[in-house]
N, C-alpha and C. Protein backbone atom coordinates (compact mmCIF):
# COMPACT_ATOMS: atom_id res chain seq x y z
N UNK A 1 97.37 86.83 132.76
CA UNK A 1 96.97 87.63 131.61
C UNK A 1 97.37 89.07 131.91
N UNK A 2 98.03 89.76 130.90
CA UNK A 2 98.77 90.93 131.10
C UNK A 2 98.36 91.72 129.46
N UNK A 3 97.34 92.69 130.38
CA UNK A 3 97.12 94.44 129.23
C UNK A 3 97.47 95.19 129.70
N UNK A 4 98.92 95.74 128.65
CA UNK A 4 98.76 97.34 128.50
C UNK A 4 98.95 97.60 127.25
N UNK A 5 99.25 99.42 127.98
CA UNK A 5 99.36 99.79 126.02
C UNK A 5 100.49 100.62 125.94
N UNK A 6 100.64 100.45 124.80
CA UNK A 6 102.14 100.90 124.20
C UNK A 6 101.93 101.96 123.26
N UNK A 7 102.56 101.71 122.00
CA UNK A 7 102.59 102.59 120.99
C UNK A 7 101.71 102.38 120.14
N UNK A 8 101.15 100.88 119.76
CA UNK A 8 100.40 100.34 118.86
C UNK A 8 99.21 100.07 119.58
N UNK A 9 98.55 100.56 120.34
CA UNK A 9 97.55 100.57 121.38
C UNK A 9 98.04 99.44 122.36
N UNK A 10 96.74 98.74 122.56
CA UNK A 10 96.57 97.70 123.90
C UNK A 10 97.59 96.04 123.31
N UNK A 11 98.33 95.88 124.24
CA UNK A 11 98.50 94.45 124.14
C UNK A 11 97.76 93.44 124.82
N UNK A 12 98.41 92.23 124.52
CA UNK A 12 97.48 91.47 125.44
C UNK A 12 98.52 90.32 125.53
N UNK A 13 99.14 89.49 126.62
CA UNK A 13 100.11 88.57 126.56
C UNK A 13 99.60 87.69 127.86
N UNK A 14 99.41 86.42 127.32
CA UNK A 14 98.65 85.26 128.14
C UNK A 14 100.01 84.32 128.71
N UNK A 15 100.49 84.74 129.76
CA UNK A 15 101.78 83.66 129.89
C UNK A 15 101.04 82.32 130.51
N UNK A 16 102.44 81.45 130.43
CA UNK A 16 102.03 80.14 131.36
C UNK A 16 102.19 79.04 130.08
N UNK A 17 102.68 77.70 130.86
CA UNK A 17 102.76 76.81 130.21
C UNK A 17 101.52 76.51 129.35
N UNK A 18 101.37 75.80 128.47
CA UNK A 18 100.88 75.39 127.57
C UNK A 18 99.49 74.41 128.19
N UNK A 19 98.57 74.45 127.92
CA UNK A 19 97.36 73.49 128.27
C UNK A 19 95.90 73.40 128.53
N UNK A 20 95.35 72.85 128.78
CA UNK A 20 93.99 73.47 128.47
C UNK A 20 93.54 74.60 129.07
N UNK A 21 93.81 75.00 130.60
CA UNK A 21 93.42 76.39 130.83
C UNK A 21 93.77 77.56 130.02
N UNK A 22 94.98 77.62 129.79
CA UNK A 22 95.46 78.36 129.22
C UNK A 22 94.87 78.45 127.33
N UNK A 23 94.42 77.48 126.96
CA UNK A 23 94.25 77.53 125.57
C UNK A 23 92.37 78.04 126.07
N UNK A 24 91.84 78.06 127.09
CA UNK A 24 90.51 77.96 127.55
C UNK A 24 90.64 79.87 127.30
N UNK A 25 91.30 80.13 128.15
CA UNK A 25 91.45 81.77 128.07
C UNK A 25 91.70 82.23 126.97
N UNK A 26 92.26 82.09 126.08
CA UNK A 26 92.74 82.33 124.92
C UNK A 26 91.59 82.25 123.87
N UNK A 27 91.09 81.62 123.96
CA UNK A 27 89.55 81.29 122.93
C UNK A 27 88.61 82.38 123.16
N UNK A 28 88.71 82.74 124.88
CA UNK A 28 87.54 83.45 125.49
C UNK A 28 88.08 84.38 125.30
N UNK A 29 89.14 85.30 124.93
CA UNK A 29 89.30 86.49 124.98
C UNK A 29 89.38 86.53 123.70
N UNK A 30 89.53 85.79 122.55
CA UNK A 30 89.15 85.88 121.17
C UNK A 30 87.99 86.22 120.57
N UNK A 31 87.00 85.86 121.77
CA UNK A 31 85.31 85.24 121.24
C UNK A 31 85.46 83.94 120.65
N UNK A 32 86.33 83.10 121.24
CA UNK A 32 85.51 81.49 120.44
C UNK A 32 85.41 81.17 121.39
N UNK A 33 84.31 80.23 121.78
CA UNK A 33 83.82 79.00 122.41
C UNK A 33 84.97 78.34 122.56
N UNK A 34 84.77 77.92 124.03
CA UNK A 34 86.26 77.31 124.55
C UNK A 34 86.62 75.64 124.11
N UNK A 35 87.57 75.53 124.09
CA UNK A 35 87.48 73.60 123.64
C UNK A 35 86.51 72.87 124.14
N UNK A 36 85.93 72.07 123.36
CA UNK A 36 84.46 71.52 123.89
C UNK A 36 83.39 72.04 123.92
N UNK A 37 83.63 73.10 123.33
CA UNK A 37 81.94 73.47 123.83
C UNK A 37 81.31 73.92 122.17
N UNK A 38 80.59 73.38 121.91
CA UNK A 38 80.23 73.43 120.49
C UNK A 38 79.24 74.84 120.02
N UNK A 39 79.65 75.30 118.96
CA UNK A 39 79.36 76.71 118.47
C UNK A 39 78.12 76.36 117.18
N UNK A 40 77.02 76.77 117.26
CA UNK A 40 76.34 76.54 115.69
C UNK A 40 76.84 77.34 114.81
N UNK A 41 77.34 77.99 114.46
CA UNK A 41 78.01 79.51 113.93
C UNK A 41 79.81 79.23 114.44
N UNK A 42 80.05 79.84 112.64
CA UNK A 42 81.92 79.51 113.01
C UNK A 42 82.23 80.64 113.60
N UNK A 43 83.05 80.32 114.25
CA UNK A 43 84.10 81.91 114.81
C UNK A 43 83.87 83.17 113.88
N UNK A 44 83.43 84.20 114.67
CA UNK A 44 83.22 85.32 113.74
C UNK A 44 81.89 85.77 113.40
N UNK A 45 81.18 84.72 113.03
CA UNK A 45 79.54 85.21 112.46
C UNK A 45 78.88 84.72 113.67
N UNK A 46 79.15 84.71 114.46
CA UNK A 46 77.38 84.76 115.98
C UNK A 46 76.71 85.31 115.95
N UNK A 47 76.89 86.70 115.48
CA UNK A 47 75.89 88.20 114.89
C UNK A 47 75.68 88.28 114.29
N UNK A 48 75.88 87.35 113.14
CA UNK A 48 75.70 87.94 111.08
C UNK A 48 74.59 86.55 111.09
N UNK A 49 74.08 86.96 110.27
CA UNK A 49 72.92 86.11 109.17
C UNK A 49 73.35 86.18 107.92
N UNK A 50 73.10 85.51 106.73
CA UNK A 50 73.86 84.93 105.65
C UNK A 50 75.21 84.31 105.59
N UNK A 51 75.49 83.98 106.95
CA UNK A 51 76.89 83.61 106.55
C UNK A 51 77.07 82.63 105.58
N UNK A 52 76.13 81.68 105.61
CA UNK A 52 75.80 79.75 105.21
C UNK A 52 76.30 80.21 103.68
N UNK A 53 75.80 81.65 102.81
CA UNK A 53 76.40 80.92 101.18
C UNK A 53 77.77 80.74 101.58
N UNK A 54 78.69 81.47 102.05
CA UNK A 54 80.02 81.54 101.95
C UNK A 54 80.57 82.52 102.47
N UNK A 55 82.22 82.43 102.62
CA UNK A 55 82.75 83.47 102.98
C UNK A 55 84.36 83.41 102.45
N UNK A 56 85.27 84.70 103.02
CA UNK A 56 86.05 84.52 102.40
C UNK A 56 87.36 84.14 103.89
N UNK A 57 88.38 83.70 104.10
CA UNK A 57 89.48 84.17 104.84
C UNK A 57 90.15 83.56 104.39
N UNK A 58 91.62 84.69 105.38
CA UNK A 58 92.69 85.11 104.66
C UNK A 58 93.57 85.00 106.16
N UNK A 59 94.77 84.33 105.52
CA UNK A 59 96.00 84.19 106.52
C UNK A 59 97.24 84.40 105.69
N UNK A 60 98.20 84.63 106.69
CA UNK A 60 99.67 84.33 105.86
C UNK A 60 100.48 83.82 107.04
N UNK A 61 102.18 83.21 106.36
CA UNK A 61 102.81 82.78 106.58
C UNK A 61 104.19 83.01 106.35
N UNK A 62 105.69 83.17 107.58
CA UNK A 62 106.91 83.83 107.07
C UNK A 62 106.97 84.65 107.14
N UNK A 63 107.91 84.94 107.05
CA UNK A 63 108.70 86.57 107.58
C UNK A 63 108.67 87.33 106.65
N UNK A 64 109.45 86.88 105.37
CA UNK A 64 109.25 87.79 104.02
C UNK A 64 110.40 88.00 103.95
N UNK A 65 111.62 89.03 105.15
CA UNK A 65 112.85 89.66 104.69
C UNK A 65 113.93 89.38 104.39
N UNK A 66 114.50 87.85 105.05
CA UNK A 66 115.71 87.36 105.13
C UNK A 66 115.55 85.47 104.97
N UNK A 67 114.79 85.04 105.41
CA UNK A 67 115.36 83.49 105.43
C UNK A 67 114.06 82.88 104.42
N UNK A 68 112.98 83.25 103.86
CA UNK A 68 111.98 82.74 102.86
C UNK A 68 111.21 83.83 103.00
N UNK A 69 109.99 83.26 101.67
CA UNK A 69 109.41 84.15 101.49
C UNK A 69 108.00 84.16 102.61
N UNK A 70 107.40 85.59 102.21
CA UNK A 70 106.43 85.46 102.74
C UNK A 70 104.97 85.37 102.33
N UNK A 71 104.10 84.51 102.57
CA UNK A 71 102.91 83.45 102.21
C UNK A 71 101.74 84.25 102.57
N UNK A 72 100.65 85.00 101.63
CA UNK A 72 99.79 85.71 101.75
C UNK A 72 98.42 84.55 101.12
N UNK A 73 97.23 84.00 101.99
CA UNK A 73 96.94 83.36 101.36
C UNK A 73 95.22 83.57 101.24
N UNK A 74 94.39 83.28 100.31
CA UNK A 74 92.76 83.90 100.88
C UNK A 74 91.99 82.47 99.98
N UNK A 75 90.83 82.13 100.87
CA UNK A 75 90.15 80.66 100.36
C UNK A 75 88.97 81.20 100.59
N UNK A 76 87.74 80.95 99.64
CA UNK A 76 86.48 80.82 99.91
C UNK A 76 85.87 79.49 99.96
N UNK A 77 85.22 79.50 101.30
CA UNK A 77 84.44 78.09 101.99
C UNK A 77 83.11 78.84 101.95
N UNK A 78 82.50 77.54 102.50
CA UNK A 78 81.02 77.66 103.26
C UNK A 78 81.35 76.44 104.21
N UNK A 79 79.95 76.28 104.81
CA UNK A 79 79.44 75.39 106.35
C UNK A 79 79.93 73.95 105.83
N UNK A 80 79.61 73.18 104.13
CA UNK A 80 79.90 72.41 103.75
C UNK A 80 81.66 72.49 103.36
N UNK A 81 82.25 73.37 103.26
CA UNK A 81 83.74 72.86 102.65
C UNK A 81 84.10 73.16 103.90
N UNK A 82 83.80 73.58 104.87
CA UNK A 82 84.67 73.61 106.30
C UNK A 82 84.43 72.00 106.81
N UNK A 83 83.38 71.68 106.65
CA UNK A 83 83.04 70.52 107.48
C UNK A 83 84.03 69.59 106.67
N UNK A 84 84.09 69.66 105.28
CA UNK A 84 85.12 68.81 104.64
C UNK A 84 86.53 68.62 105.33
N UNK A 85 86.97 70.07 105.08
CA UNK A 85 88.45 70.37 105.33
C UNK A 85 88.67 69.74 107.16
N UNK A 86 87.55 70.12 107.88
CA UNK A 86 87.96 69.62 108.96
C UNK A 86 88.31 68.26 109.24
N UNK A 87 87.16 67.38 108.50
CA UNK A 87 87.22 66.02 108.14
C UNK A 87 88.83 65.77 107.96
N UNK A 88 88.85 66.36 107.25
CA UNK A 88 90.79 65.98 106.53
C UNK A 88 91.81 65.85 108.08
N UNK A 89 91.44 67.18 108.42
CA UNK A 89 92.37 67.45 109.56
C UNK A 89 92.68 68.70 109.75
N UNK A 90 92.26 69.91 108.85
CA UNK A 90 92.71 71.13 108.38
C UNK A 90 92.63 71.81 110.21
N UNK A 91 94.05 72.88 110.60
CA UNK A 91 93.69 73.40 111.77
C UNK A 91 94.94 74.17 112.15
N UNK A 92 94.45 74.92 113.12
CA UNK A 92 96.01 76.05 113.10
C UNK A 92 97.10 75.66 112.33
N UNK A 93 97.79 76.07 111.82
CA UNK A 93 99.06 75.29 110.94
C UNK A 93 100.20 75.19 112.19
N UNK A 94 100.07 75.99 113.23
CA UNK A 94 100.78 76.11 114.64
C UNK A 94 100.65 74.61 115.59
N UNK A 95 99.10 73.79 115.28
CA UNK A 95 99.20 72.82 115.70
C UNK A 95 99.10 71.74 114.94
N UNK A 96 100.30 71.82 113.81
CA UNK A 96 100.63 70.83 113.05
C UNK A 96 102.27 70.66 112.62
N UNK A 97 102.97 69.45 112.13
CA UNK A 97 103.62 69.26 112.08
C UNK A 97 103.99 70.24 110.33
N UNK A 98 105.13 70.32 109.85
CA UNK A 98 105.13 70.85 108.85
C UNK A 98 105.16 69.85 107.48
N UNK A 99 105.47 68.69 108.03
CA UNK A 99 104.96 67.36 106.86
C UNK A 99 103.53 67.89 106.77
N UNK A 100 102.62 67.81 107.84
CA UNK A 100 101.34 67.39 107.57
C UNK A 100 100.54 68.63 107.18
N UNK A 101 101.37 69.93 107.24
CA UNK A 101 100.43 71.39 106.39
C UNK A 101 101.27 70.95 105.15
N UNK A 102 101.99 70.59 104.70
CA UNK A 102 102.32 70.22 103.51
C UNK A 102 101.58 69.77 102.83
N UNK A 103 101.13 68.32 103.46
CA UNK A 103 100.02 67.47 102.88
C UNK A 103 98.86 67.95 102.92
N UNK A 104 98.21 68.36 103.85
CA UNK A 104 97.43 69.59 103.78
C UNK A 104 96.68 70.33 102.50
N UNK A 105 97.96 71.41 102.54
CA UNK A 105 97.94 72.30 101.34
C UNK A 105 97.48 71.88 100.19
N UNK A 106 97.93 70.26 99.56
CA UNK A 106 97.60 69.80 98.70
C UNK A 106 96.02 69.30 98.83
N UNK A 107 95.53 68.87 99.87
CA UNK A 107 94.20 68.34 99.74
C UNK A 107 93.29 69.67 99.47
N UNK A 108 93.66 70.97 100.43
CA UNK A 108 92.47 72.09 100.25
C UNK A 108 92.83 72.80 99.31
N UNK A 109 93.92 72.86 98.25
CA UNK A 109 94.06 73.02 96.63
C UNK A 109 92.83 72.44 95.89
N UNK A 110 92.74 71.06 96.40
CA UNK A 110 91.79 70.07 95.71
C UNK A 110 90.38 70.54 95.65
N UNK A 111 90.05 70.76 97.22
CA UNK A 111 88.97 70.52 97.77
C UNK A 111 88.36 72.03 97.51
N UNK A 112 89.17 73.05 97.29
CA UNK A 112 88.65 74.75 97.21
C UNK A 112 89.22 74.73 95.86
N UNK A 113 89.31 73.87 95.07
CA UNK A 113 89.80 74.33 93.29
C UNK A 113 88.96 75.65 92.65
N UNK A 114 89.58 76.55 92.40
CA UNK A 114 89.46 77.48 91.91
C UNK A 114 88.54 78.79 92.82
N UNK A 115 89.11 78.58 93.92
CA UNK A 115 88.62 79.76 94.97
C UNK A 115 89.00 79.68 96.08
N UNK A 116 90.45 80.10 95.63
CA UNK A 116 91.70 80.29 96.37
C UNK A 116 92.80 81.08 95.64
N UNK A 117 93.56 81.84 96.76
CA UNK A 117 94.72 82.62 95.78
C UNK A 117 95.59 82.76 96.87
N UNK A 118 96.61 82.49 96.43
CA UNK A 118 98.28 82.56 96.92
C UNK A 118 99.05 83.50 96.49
N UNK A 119 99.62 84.39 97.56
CA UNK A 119 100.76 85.59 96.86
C UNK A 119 102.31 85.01 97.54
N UNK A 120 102.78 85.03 96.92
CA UNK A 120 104.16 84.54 98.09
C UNK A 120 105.16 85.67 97.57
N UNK A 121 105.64 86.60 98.28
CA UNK A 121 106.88 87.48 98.30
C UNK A 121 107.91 86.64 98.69
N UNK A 122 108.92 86.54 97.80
CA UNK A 122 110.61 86.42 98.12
C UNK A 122 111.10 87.69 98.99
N UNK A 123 112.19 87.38 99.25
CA UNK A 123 112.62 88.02 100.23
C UNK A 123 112.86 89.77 99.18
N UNK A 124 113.50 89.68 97.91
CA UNK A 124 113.80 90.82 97.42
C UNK A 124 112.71 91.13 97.17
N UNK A 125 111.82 90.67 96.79
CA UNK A 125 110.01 91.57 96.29
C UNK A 125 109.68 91.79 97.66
N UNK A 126 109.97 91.11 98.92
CA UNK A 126 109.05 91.43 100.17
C UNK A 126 110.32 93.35 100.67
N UNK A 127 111.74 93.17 100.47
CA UNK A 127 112.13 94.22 100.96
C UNK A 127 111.94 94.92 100.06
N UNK A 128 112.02 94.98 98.71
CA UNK A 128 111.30 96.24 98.01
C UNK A 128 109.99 96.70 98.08
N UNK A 129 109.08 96.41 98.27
CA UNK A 129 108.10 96.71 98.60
C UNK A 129 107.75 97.49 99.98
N UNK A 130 108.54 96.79 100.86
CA UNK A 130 108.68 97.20 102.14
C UNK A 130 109.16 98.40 102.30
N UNK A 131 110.75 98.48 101.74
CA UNK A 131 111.23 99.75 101.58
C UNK A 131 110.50 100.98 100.75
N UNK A 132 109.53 100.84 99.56
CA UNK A 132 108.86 101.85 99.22
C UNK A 132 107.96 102.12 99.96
N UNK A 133 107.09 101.47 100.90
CA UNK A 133 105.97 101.69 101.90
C UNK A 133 106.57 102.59 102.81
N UNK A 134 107.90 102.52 103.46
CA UNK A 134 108.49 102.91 104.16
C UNK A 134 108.73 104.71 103.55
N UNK A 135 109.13 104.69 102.54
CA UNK A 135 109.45 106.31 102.45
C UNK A 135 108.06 106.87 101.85
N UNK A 136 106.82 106.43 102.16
CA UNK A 136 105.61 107.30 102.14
C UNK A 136 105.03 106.64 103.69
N UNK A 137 106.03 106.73 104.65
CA UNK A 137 105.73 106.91 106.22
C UNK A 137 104.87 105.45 106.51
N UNK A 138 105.01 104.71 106.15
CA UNK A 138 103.91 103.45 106.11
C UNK A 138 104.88 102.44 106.38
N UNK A 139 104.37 101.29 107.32
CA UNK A 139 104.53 99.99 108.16
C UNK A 139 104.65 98.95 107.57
N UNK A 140 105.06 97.96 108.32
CA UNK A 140 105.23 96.27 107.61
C UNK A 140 103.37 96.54 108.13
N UNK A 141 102.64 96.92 109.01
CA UNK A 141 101.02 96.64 108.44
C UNK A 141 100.48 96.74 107.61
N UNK A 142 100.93 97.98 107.25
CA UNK A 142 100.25 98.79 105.34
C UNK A 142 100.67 96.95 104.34
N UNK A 143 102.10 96.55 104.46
CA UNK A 143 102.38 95.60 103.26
C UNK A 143 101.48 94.31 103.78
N UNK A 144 101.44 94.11 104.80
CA UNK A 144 100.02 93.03 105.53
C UNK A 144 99.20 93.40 105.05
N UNK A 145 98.49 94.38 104.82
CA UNK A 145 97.10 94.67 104.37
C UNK A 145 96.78 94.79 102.98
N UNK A 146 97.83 95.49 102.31
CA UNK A 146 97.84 95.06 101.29
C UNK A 146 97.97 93.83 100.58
N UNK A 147 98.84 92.44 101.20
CA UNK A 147 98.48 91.43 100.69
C UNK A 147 97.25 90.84 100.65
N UNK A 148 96.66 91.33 102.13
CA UNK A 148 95.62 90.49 102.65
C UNK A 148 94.66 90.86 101.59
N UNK A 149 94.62 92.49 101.41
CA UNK A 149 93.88 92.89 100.34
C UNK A 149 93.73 92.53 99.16
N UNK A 150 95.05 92.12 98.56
CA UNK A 150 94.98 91.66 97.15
C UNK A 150 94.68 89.98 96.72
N UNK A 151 94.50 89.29 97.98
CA UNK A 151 94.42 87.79 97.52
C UNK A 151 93.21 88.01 97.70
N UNK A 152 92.06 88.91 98.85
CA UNK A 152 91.18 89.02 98.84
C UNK A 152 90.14 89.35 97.60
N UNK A 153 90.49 90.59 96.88
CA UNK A 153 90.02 90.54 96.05
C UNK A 153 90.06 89.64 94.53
N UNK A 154 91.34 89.14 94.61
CA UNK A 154 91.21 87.97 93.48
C UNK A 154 90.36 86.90 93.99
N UNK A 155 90.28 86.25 94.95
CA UNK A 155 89.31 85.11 95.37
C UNK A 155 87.68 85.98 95.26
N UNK A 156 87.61 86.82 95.48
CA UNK A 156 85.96 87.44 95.21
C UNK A 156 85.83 87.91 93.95
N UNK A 157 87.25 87.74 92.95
CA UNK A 157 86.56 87.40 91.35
C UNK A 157 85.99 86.30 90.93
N UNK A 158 86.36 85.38 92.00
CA UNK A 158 85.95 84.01 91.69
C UNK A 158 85.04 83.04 91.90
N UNK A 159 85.28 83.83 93.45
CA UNK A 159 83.55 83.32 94.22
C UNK A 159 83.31 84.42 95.27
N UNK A 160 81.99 85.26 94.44
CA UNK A 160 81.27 86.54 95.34
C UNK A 160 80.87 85.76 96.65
N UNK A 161 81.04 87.04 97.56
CA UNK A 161 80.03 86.68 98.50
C UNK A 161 80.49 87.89 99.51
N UNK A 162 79.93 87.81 100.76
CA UNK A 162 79.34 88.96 101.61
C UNK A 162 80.28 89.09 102.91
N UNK A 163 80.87 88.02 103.16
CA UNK A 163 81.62 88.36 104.20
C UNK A 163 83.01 87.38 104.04
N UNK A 164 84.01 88.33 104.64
CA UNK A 164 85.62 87.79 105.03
C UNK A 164 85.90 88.08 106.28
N UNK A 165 87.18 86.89 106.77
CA UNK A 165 87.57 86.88 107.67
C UNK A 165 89.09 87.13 107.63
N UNK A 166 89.75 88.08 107.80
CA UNK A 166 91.33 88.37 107.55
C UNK A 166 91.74 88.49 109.50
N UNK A 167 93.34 87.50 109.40
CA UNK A 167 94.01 87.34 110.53
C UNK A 167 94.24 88.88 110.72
N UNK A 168 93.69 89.02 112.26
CA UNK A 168 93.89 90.66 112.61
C UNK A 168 95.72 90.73 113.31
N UNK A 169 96.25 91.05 112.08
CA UNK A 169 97.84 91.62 112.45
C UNK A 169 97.69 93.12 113.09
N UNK A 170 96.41 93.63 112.45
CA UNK A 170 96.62 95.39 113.10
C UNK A 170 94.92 95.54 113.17
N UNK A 171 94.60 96.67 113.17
CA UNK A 171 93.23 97.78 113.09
C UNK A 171 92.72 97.26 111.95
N UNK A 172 91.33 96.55 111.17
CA UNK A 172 90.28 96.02 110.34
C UNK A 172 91.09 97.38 109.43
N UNK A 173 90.99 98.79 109.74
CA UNK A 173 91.24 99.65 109.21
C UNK A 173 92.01 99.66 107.77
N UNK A 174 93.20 99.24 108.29
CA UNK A 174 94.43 98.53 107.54
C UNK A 174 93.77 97.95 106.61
N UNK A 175 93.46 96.81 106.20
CA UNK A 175 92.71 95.85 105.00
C UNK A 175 91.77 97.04 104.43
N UNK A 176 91.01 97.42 105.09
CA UNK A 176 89.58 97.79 105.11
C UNK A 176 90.38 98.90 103.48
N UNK A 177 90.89 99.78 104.25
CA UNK A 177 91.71 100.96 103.20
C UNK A 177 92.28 100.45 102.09
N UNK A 178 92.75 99.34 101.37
CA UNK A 178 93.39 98.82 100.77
C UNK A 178 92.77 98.19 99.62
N UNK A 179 91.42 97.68 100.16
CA UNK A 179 90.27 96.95 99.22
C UNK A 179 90.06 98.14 98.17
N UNK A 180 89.46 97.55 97.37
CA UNK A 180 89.06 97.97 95.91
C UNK A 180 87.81 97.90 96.06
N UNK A 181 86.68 98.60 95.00
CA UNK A 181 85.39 98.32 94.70
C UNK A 181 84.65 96.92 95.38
N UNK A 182 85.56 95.90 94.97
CA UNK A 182 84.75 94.93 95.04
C UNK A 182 84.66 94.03 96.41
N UNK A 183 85.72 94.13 97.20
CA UNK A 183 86.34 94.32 98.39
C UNK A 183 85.86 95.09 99.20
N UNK A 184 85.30 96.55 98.99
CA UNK A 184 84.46 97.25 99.59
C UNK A 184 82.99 96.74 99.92
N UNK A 185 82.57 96.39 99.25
CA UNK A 185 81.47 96.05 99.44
C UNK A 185 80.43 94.81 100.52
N UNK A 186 81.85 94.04 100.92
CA UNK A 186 81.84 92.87 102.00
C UNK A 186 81.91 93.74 103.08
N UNK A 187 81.59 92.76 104.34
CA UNK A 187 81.88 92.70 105.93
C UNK A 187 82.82 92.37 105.97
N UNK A 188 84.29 92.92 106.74
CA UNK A 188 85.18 92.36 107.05
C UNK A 188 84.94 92.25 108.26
């Protein structure tokens, strides 16, 4: 395990083949409970109370600039539609084949109908966008946060609730700045 820091603060790079130690460290320096060891509380809320009505998270997928687009995506669950989705098989999309997030996709369409939102940038909407962020001094993070931001707040037109979980590409900061009224008002 190797920290330093650079330009974008601290890194963190876990080498070594692939396997359970290695996926053991990786959990623990996340804060999750290592494989096997069972959590009452999902990743994220160990400290929060109310999590049980619901919550929101948000991932994406793709590059955006040159070979497809890029996949901005935000779902509201609770304790019951996780336990579903897991049932299915739902899980890193990294440890799945790309048939089976395919198939996937289609079941938690089903299973989260109507509290869920998808942004997908093509490559020309992802470099225009990019390129205007760029000449007001701003990052491919600012256009991360802003997606993350905007699927966020369409899924909390749909189903309120108190806390989200967005994939940390940069600083909470990033999202945090980007939210709207209604977006403001959650825990990220």
């Amino acid at each position: 395990v190797t920290l330093y820091e650079g330009k974008k603060g601290f890194s963190l790079v876990i080498a070594g083949k692939a396997g359970p130690l290695k996926e053991t460290v990786e959990c623990l320096l996340r804060g999750a409970p290592p494989p096997g060891v069972a959590s009452d509380k999902p990743y994220g809320f160990e400290n929060l109370t109310g999590y049980e009505a619901g919550w929101i998270g948000t991932d994406e997928s793709g590059k955006g600039d040159v070979f497809g687009p890029l996949v901005v995506a935000a779902v509201a669950v609770n304790p019951a539609t996780v336990a579903e989705l897991t049932r299915i098989g739902v899980k890193d999309c990294k440890q799945l084949s790309d048939k089976k997030a395919a198939e996937l996709a289609g079941r938690i369409r089903q299973i989260c109908a109507g509290r869920f939102q998808e942004l997908v940038l093509l490559p020309e909407r992802y470099n225009s966008l990019y390129a205007a962020m760029k000449r007001e001094g701003k990052n491919l993070n600012h256009l991360m946060a802003w997606a993350h931001a905007r699927v966020l707040e369409d899924v909390l037109e749909k189903a309120p609730c108190q806390y989200a979980i967005a994939e940390q590409f940069a600083d909470v900061r990033f999202v945090e700045s980007r939210l709207m009224a209604r977006g403001r008002a959650i825990v990220l």
